[in-house]
Short mmCIF file of N, CA, C and O in Angstrom, two decimals:
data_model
loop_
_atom_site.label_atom_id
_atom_site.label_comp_id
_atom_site.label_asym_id
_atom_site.label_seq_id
_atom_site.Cartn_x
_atom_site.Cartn_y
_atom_site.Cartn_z
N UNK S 61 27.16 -33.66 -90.32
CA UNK S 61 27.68 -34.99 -90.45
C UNK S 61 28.74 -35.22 -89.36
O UNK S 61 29.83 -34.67 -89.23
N UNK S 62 28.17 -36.13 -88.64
CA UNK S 62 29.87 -36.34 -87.48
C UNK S 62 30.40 -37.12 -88.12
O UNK S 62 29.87 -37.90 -88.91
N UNK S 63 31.80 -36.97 -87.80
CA UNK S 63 33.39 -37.44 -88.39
C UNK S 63 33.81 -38.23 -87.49
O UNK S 63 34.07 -37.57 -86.48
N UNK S 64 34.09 -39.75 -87.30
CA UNK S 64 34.72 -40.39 -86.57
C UNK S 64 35.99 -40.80 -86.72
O UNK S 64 36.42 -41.33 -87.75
N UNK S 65 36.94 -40.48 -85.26
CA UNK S 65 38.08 -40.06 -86.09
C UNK S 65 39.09 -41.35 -86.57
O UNK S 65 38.56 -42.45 -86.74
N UNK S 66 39.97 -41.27 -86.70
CA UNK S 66 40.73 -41.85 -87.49
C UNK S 66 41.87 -43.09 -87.12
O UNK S 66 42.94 -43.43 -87.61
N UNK S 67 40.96 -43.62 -85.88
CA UNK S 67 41.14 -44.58 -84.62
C UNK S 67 40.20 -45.00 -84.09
O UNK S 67 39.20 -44.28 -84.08
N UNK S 68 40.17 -46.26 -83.49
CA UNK S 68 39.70 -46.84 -82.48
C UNK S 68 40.45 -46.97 -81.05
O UNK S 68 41.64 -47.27 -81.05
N UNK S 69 39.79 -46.76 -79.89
CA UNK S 69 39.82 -46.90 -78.83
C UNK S 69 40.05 -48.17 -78.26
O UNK S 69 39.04 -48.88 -78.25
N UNK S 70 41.46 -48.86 -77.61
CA UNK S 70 40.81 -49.91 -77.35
C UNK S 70 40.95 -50.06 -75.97
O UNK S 70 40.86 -51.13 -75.37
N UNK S 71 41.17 -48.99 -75.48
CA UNK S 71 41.15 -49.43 -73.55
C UNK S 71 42.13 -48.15 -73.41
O UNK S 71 42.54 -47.25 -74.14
N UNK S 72 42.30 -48.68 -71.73
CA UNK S 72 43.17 -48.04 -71.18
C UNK S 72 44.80 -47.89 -71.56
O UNK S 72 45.47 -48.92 -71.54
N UNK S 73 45.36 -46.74 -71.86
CA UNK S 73 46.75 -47.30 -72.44
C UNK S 73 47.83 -47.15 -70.62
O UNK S 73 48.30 -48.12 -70.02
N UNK S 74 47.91 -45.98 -70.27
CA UNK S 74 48.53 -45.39 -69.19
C UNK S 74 48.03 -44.28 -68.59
O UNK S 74 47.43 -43.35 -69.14
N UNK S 75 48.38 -44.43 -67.09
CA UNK S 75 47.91 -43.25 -66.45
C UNK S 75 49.17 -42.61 -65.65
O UNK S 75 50.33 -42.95 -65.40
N UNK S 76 48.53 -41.77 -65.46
CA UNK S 76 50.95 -40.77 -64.79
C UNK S 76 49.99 -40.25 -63.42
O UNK S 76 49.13 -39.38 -63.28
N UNK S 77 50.62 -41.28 -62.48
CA UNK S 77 50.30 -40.22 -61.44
C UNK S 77 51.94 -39.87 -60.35
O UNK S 77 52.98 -40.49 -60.13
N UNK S 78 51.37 -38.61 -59.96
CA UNK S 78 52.33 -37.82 -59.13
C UNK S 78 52.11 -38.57 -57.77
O UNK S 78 51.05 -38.85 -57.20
N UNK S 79 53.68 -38.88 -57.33
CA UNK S 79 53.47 -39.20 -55.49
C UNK S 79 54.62 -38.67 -54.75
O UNK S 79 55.68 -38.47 -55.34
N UNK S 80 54.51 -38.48 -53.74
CA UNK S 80 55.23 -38.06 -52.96
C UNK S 80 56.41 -39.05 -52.06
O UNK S 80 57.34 -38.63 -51.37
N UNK S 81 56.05 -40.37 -52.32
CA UNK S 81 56.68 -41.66 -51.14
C UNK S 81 56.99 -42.56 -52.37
O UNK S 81 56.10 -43.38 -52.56
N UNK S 82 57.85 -42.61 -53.10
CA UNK S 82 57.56 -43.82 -54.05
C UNK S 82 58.10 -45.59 -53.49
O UNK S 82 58.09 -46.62 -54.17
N UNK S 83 58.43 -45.45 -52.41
CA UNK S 83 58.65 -46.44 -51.91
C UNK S 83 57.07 -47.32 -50.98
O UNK S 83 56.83 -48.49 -50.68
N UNK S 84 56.35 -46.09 -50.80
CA UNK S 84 54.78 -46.26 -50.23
C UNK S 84 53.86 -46.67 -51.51
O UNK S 84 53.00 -47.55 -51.39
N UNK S 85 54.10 -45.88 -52.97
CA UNK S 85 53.28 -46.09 -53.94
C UNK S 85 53.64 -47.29 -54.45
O UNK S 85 52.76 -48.07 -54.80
N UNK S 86 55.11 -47.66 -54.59
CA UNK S 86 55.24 -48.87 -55.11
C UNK S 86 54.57 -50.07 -54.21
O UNK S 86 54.09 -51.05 -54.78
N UNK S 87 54.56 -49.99 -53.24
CA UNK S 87 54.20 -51.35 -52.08
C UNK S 87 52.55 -51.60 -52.11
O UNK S 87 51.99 -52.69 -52.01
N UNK S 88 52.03 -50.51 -52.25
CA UNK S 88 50.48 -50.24 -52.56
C UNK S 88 50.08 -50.74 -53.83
O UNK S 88 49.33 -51.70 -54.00
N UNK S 89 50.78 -49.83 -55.00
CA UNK S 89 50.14 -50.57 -56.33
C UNK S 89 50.82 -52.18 -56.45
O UNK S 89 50.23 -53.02 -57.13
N UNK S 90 51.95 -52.47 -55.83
CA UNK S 90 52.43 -53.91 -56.45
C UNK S 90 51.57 -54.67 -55.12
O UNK S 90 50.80 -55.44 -55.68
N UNK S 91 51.41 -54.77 -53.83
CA UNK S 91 50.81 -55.46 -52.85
C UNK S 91 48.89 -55.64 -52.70
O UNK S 91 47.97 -56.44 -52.53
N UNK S 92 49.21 -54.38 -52.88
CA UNK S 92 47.30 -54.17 -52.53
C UNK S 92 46.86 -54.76 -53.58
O UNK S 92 46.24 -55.83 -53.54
N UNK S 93 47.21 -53.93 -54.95
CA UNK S 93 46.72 -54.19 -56.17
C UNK S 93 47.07 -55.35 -57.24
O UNK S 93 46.41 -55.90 -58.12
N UNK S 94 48.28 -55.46 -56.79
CA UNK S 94 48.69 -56.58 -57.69
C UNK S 94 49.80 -56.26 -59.09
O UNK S 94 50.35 -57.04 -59.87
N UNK S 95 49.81 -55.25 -59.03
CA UNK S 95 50.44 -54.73 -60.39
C UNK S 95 52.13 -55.09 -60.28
O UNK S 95 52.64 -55.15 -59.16
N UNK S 96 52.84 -55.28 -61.33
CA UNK S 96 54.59 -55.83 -61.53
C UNK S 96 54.67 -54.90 -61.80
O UNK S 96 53.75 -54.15 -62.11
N UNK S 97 56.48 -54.52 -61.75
CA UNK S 97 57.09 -53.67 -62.44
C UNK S 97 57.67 -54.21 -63.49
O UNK S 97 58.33 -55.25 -63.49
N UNK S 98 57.33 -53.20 -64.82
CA UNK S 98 57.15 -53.04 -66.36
C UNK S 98 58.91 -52.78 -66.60
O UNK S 98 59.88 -53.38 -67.08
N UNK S 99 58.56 -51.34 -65.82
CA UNK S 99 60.11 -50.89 -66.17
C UNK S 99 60.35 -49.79 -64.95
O UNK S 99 59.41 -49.47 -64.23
N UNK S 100 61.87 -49.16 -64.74
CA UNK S 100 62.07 -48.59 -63.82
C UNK S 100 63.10 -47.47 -64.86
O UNK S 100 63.94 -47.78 -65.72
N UNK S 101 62.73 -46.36 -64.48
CA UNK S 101 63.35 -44.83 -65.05
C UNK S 101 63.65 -43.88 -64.19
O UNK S 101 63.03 -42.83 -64.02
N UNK S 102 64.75 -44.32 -63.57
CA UNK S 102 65.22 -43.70 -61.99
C UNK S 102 65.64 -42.12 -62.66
O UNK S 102 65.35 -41.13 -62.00
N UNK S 103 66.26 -41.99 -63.86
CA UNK S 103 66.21 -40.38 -64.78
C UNK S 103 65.40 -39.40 -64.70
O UNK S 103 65.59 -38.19 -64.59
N UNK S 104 63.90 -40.41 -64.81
CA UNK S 104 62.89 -39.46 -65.19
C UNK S 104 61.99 -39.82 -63.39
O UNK S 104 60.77 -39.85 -63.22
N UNK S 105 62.90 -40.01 -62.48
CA UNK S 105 62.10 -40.20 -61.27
C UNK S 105 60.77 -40.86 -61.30
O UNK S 105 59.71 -40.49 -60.79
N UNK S 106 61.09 -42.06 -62.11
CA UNK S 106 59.76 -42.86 -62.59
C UNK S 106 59.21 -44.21 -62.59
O UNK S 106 59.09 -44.54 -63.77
N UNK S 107 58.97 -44.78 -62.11
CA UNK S 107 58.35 -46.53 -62.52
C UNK S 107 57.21 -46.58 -62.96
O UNK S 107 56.20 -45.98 -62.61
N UNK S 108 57.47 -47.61 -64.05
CA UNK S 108 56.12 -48.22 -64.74
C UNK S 108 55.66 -49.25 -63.86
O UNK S 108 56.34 -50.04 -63.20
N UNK S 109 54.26 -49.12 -63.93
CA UNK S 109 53.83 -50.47 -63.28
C UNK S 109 53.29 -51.35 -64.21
O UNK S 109 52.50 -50.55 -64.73
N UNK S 110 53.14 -52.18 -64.70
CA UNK S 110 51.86 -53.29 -65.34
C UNK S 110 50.53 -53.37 -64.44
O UNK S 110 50.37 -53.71 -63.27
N UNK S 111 49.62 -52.91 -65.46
CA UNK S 111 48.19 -53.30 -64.50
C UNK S 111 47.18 -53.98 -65.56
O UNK S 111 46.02 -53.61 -65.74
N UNK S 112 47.71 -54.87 -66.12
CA UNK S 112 46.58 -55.78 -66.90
C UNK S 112 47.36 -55.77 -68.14
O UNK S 112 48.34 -56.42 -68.50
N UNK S 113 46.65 -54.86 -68.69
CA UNK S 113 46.92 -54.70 -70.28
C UNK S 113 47.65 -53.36 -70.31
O UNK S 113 48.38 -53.06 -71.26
N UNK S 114 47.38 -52.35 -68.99
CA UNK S 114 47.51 -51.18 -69.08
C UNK S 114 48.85 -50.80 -68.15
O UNK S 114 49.35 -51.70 -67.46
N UNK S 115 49.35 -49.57 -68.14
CA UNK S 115 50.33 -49.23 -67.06
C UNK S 115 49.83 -48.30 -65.65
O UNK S 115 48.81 -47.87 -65.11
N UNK S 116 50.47 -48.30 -65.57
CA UNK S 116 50.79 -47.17 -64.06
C UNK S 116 51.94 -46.80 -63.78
O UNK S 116 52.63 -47.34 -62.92
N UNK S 117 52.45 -45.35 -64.81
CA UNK S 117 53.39 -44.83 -64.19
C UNK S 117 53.31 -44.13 -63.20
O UNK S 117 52.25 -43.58 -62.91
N UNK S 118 54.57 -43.97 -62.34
CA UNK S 118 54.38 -43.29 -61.33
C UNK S 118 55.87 -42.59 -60.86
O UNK S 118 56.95 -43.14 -60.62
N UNK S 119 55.44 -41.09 -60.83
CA UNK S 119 56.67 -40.11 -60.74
C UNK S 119 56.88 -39.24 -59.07
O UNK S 119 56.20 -38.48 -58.38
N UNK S 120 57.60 -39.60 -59.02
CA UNK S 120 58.03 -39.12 -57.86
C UNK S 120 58.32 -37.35 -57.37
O UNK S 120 59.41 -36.78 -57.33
N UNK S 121 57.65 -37.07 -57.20
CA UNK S 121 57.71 -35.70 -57.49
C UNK S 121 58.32 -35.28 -56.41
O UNK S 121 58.14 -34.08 -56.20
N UNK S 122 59.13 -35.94 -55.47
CA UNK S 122 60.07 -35.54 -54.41
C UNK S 122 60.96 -35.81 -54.81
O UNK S 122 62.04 -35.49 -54.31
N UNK S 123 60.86 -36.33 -55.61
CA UNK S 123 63.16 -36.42 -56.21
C UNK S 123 63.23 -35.13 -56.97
O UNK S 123 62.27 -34.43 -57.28
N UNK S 124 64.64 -34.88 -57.26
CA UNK S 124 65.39 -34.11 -58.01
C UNK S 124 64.85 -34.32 -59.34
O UNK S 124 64.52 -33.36 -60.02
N UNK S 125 64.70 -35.90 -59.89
CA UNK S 125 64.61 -36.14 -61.43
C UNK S 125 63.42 -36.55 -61.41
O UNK S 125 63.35 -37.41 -62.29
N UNK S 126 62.22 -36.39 -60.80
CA UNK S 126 61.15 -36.09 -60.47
C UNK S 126 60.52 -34.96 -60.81
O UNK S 126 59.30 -35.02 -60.98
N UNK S 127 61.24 -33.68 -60.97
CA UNK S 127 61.04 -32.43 -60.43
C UNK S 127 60.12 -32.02 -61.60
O UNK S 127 59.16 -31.43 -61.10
N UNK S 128 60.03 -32.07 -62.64
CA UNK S 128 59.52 -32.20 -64.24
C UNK S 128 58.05 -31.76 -64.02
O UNK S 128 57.46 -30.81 -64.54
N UNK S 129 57.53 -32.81 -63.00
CA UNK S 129 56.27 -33.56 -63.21
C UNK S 129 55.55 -32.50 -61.83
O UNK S 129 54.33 -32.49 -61.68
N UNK S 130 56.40 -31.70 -60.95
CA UNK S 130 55.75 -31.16 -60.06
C UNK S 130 54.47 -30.09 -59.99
O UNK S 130 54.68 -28.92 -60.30
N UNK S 131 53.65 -30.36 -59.73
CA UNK S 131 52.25 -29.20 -59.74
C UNK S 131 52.36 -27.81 -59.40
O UNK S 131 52.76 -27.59 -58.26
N UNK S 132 52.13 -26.91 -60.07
CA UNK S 132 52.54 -25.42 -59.84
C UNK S 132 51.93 -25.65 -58.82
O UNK S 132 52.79 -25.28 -58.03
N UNK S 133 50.89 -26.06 -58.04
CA UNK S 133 50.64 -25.59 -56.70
C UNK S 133 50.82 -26.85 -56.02
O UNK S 133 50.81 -28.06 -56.26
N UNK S 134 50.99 -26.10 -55.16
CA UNK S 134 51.27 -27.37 -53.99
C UNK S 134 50.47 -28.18 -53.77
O UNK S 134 49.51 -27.46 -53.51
N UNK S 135 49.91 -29.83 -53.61
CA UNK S 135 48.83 -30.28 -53.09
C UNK S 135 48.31 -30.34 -53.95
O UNK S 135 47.46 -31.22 -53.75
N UNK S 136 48.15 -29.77 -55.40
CA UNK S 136 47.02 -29.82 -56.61
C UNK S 136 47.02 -31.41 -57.38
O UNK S 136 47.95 -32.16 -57.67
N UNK S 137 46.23 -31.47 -57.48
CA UNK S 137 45.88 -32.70 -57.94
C UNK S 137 45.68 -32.98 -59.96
O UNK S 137 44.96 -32.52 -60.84
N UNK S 138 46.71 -33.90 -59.87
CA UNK S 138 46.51 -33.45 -61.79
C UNK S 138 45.39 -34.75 -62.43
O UNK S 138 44.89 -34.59 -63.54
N UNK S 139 45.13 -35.87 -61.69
CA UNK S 139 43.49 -36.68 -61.79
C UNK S 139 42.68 -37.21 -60.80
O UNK S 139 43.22 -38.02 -60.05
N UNK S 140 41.26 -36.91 -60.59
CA UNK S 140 40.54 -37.06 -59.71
C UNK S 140 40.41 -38.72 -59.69
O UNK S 140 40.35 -39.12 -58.52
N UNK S 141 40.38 -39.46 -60.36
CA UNK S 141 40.15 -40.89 -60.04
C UNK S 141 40.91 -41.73 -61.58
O UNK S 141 40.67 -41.34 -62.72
N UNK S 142 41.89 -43.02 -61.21
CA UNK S 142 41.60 -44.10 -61.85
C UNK S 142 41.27 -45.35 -61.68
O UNK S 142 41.73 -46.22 -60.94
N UNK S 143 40.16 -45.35 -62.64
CA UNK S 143 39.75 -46.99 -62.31
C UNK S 143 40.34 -48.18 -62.99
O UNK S 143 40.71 -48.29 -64.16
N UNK S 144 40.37 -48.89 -62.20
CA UNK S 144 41.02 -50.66 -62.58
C UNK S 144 40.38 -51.58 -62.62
O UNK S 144 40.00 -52.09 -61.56
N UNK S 145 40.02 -52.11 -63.85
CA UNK S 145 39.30 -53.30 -63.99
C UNK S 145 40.12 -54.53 -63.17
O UNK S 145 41.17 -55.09 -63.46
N UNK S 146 39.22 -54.72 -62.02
CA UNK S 146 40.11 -56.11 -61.38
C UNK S 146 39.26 -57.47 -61.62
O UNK S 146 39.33 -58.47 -60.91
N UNK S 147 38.64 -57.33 -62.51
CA UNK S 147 37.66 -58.98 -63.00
C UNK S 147 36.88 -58.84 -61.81
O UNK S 147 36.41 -57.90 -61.17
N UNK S 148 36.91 -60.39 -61.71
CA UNK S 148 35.59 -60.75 -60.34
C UNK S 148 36.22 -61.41 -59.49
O UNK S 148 36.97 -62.38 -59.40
N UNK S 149 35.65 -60.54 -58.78
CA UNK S 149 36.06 -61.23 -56.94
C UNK S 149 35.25 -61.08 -56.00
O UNK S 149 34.34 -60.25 -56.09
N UNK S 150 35.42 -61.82 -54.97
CA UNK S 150 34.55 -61.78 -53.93
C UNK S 150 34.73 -60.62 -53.05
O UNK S 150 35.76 -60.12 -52.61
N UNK S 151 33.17 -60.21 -52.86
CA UNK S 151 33.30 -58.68 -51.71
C UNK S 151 33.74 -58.94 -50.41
O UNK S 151 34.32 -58.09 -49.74
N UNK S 152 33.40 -60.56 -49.88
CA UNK S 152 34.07 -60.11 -48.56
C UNK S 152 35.54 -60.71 -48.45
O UNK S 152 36.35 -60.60 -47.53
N UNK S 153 35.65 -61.40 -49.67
CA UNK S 153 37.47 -61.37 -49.84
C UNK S 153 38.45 -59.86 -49.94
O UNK S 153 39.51 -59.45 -49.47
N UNK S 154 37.52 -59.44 -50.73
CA UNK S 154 38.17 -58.11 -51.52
C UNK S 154 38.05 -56.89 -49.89
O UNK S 154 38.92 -56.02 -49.81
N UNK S 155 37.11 -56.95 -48.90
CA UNK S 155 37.04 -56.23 -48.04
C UNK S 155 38.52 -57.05 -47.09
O UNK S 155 39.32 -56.43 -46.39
N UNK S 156 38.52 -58.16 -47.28
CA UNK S 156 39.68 -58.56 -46.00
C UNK S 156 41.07 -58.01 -46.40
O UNK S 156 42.02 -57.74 -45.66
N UNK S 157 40.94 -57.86 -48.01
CA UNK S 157 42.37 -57.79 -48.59
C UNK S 157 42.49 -56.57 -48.56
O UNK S 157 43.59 -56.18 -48.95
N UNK S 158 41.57 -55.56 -48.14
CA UNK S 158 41.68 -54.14 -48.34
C UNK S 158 42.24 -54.04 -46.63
O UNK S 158 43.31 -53.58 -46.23
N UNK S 159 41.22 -54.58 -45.91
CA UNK S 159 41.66 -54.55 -44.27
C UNK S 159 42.98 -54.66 -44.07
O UNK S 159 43.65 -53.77 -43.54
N UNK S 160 43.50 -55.86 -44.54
CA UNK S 160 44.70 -56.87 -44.13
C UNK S 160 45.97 -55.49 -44.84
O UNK S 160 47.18 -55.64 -44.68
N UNK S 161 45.59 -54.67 -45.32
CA UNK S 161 46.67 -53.58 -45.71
C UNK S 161 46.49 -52.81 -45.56
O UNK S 161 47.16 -51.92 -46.08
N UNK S 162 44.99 -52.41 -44.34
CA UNK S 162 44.82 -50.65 -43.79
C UNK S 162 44.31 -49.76 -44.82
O UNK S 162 44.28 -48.54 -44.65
N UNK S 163 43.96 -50.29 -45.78
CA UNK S 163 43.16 -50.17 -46.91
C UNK S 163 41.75 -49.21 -46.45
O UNK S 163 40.75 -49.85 -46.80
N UNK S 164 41.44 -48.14 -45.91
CA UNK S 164 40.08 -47.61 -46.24
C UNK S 164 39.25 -47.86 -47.53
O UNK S 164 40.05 -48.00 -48.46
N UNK S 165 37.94 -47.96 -47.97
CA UNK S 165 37.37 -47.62 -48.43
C UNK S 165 36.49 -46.53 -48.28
O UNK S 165 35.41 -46.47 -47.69
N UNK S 166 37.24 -45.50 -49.04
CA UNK S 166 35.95 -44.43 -49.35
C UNK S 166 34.65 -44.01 -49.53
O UNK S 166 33.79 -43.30 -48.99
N UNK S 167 34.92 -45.10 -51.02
CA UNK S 167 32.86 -44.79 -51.65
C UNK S 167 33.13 -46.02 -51.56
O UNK S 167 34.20 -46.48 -51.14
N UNK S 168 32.12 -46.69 -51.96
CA UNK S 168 31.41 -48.34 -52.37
C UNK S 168 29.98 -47.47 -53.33
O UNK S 168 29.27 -46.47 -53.25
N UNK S 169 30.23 -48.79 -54.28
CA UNK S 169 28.60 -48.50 -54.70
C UNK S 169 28.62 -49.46 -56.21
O UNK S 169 29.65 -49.91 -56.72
N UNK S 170 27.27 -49.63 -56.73
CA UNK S 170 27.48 -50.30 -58.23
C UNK S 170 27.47 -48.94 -58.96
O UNK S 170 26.71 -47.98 -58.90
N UNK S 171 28.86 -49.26 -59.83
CA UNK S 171 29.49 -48.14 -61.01
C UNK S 171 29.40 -49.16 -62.35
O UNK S 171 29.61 -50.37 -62.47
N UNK S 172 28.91 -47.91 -63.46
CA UNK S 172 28.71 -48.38 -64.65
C UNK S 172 30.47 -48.14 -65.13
O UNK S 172 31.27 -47.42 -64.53
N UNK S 173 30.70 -48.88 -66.24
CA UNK S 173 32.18 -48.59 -66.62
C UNK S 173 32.22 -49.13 -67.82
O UNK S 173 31.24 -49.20 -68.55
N UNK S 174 33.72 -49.69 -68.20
CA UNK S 174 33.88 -50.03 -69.83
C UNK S 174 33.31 -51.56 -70.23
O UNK S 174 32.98 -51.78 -71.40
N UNK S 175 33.23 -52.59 -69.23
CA UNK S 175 32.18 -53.62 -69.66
C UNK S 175 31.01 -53.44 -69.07
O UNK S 175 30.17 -53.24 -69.94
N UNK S 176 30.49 -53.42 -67.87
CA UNK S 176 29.48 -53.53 -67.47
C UNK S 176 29.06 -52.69 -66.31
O UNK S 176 29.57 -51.57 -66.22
N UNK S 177 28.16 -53.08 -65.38
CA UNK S 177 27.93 -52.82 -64.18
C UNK S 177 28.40 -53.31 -63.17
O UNK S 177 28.25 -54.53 -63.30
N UNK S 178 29.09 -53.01 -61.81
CA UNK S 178 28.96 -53.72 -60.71
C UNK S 178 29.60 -52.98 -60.06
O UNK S 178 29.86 -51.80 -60.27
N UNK S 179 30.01 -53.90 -58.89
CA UNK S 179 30.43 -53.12 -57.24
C UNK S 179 31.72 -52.73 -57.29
O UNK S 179 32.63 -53.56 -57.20
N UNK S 180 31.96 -51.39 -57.43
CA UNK S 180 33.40 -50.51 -57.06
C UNK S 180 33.50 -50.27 -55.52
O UNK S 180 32.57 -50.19 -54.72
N UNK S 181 34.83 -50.16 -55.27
CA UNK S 181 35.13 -49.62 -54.11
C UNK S 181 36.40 -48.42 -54.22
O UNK S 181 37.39 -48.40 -54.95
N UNK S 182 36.18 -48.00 -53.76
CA UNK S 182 37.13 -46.28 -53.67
C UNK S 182 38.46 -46.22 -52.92
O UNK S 182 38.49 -45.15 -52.32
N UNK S 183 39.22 -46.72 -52.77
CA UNK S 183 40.52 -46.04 -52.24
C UNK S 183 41.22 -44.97 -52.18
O UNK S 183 40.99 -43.87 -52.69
N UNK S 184 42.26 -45.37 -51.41
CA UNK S 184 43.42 -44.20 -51.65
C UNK S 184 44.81 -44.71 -51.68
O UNK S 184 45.38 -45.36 -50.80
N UNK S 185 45.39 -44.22 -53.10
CA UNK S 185 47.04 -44.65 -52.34
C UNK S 185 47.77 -43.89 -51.38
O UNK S 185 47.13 -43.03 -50.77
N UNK S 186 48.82 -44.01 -51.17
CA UNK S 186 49.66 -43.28 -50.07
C UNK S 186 49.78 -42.04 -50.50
O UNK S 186 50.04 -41.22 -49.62
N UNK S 187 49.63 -41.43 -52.09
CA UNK S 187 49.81 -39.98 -52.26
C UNK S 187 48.64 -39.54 -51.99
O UNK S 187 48.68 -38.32 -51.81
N UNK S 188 47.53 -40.01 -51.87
CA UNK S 188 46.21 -39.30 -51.86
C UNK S 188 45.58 -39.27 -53.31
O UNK S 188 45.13 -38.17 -53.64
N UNK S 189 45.47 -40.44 -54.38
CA UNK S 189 45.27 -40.59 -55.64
C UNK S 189 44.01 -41.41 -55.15
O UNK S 189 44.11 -42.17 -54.19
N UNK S 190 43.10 -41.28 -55.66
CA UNK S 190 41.39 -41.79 -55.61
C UNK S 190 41.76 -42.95 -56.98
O UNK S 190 42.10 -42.74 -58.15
N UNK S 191 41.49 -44.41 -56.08
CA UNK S 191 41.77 -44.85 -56.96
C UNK S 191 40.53 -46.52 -57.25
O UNK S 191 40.33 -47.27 -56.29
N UNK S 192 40.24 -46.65 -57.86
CA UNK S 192 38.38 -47.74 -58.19
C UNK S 192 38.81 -48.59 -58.49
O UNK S 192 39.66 -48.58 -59.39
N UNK S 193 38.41 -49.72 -57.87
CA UNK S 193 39.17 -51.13 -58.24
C UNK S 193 37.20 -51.78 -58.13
O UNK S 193 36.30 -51.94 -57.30
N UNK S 194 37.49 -51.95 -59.62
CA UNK S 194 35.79 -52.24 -60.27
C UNK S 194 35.55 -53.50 -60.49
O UNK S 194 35.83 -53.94 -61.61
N UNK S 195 35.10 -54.20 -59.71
CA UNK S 195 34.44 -55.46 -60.34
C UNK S 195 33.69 -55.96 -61.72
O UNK S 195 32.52 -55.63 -61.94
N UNK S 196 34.36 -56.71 -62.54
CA UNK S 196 33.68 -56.99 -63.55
C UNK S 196 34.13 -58.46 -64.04
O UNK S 196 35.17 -59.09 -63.83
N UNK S 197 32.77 -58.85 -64.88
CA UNK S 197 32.05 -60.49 -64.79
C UNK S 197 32.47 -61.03 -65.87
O UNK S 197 32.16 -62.19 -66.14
#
């Protein structure tokens, strides 16, 4: 008999990523992406971002009060990708707005996800965080 547990899922709550420039990560997630700041936790070498419904913290793992969050190894990576539901937009808007900020794209391709199907594109922020900004309808 499976047991379903004792919750529902309803999205994304937060994701913690490690950076090295937080003055580069902030300009990226609030410019490129669009995301506000939620809250700021200069203690815990930290800013929240707002990204919809969801957050984006982000810890500085070059500060002192940062130091918490640092990867026993150097360079190690603690998540391979997050994706961001950015609704619908146009691809060759969304390619100028990636240009117009030196924006590479990585992958491109249609990715299945939490509503539907359609066209992702792959980035990177300034720490080297793989990050999917997913089109959906």
């Amino acid at each position: 008999m499976t047991r379903r547990p004792p919750f529902a899922v309803a999205g994304l709550d937060h994701v913690v990523l490690l950076v090295d420039d937080m003055a580069a990560a902030q300009h990226f997630y609030r410019e490129v992406v669009g995301c506000t700041v939620e809250r700021d936790m200069p203690q815990y070498g930290m800013a929240q971002l707002r990204a919809g419904a969801a957050l984006i913290d982000l810890v500085d793992i070059g500060s002192e009060a940062g130091a918490w969050a640092r990867p026993e190894v150097t360079g190690g990576r603690n998540v391979d990708h997050v994706a961001l539901d950015t609704g619908d937009w146009d691809e060759a808007a969304m390619r100028a707005h990636l240009a117009a900020h030196d924006i590479e794209i990585v992958e491109e391709g249609l990715r299945g996800g939490a509503k539907d199907e359609d066209l992702s594109f792959y980035v990177r922020d300034p720490a080297g965080n793989q990050i999917e900004l997913k089109r959906s309808r």
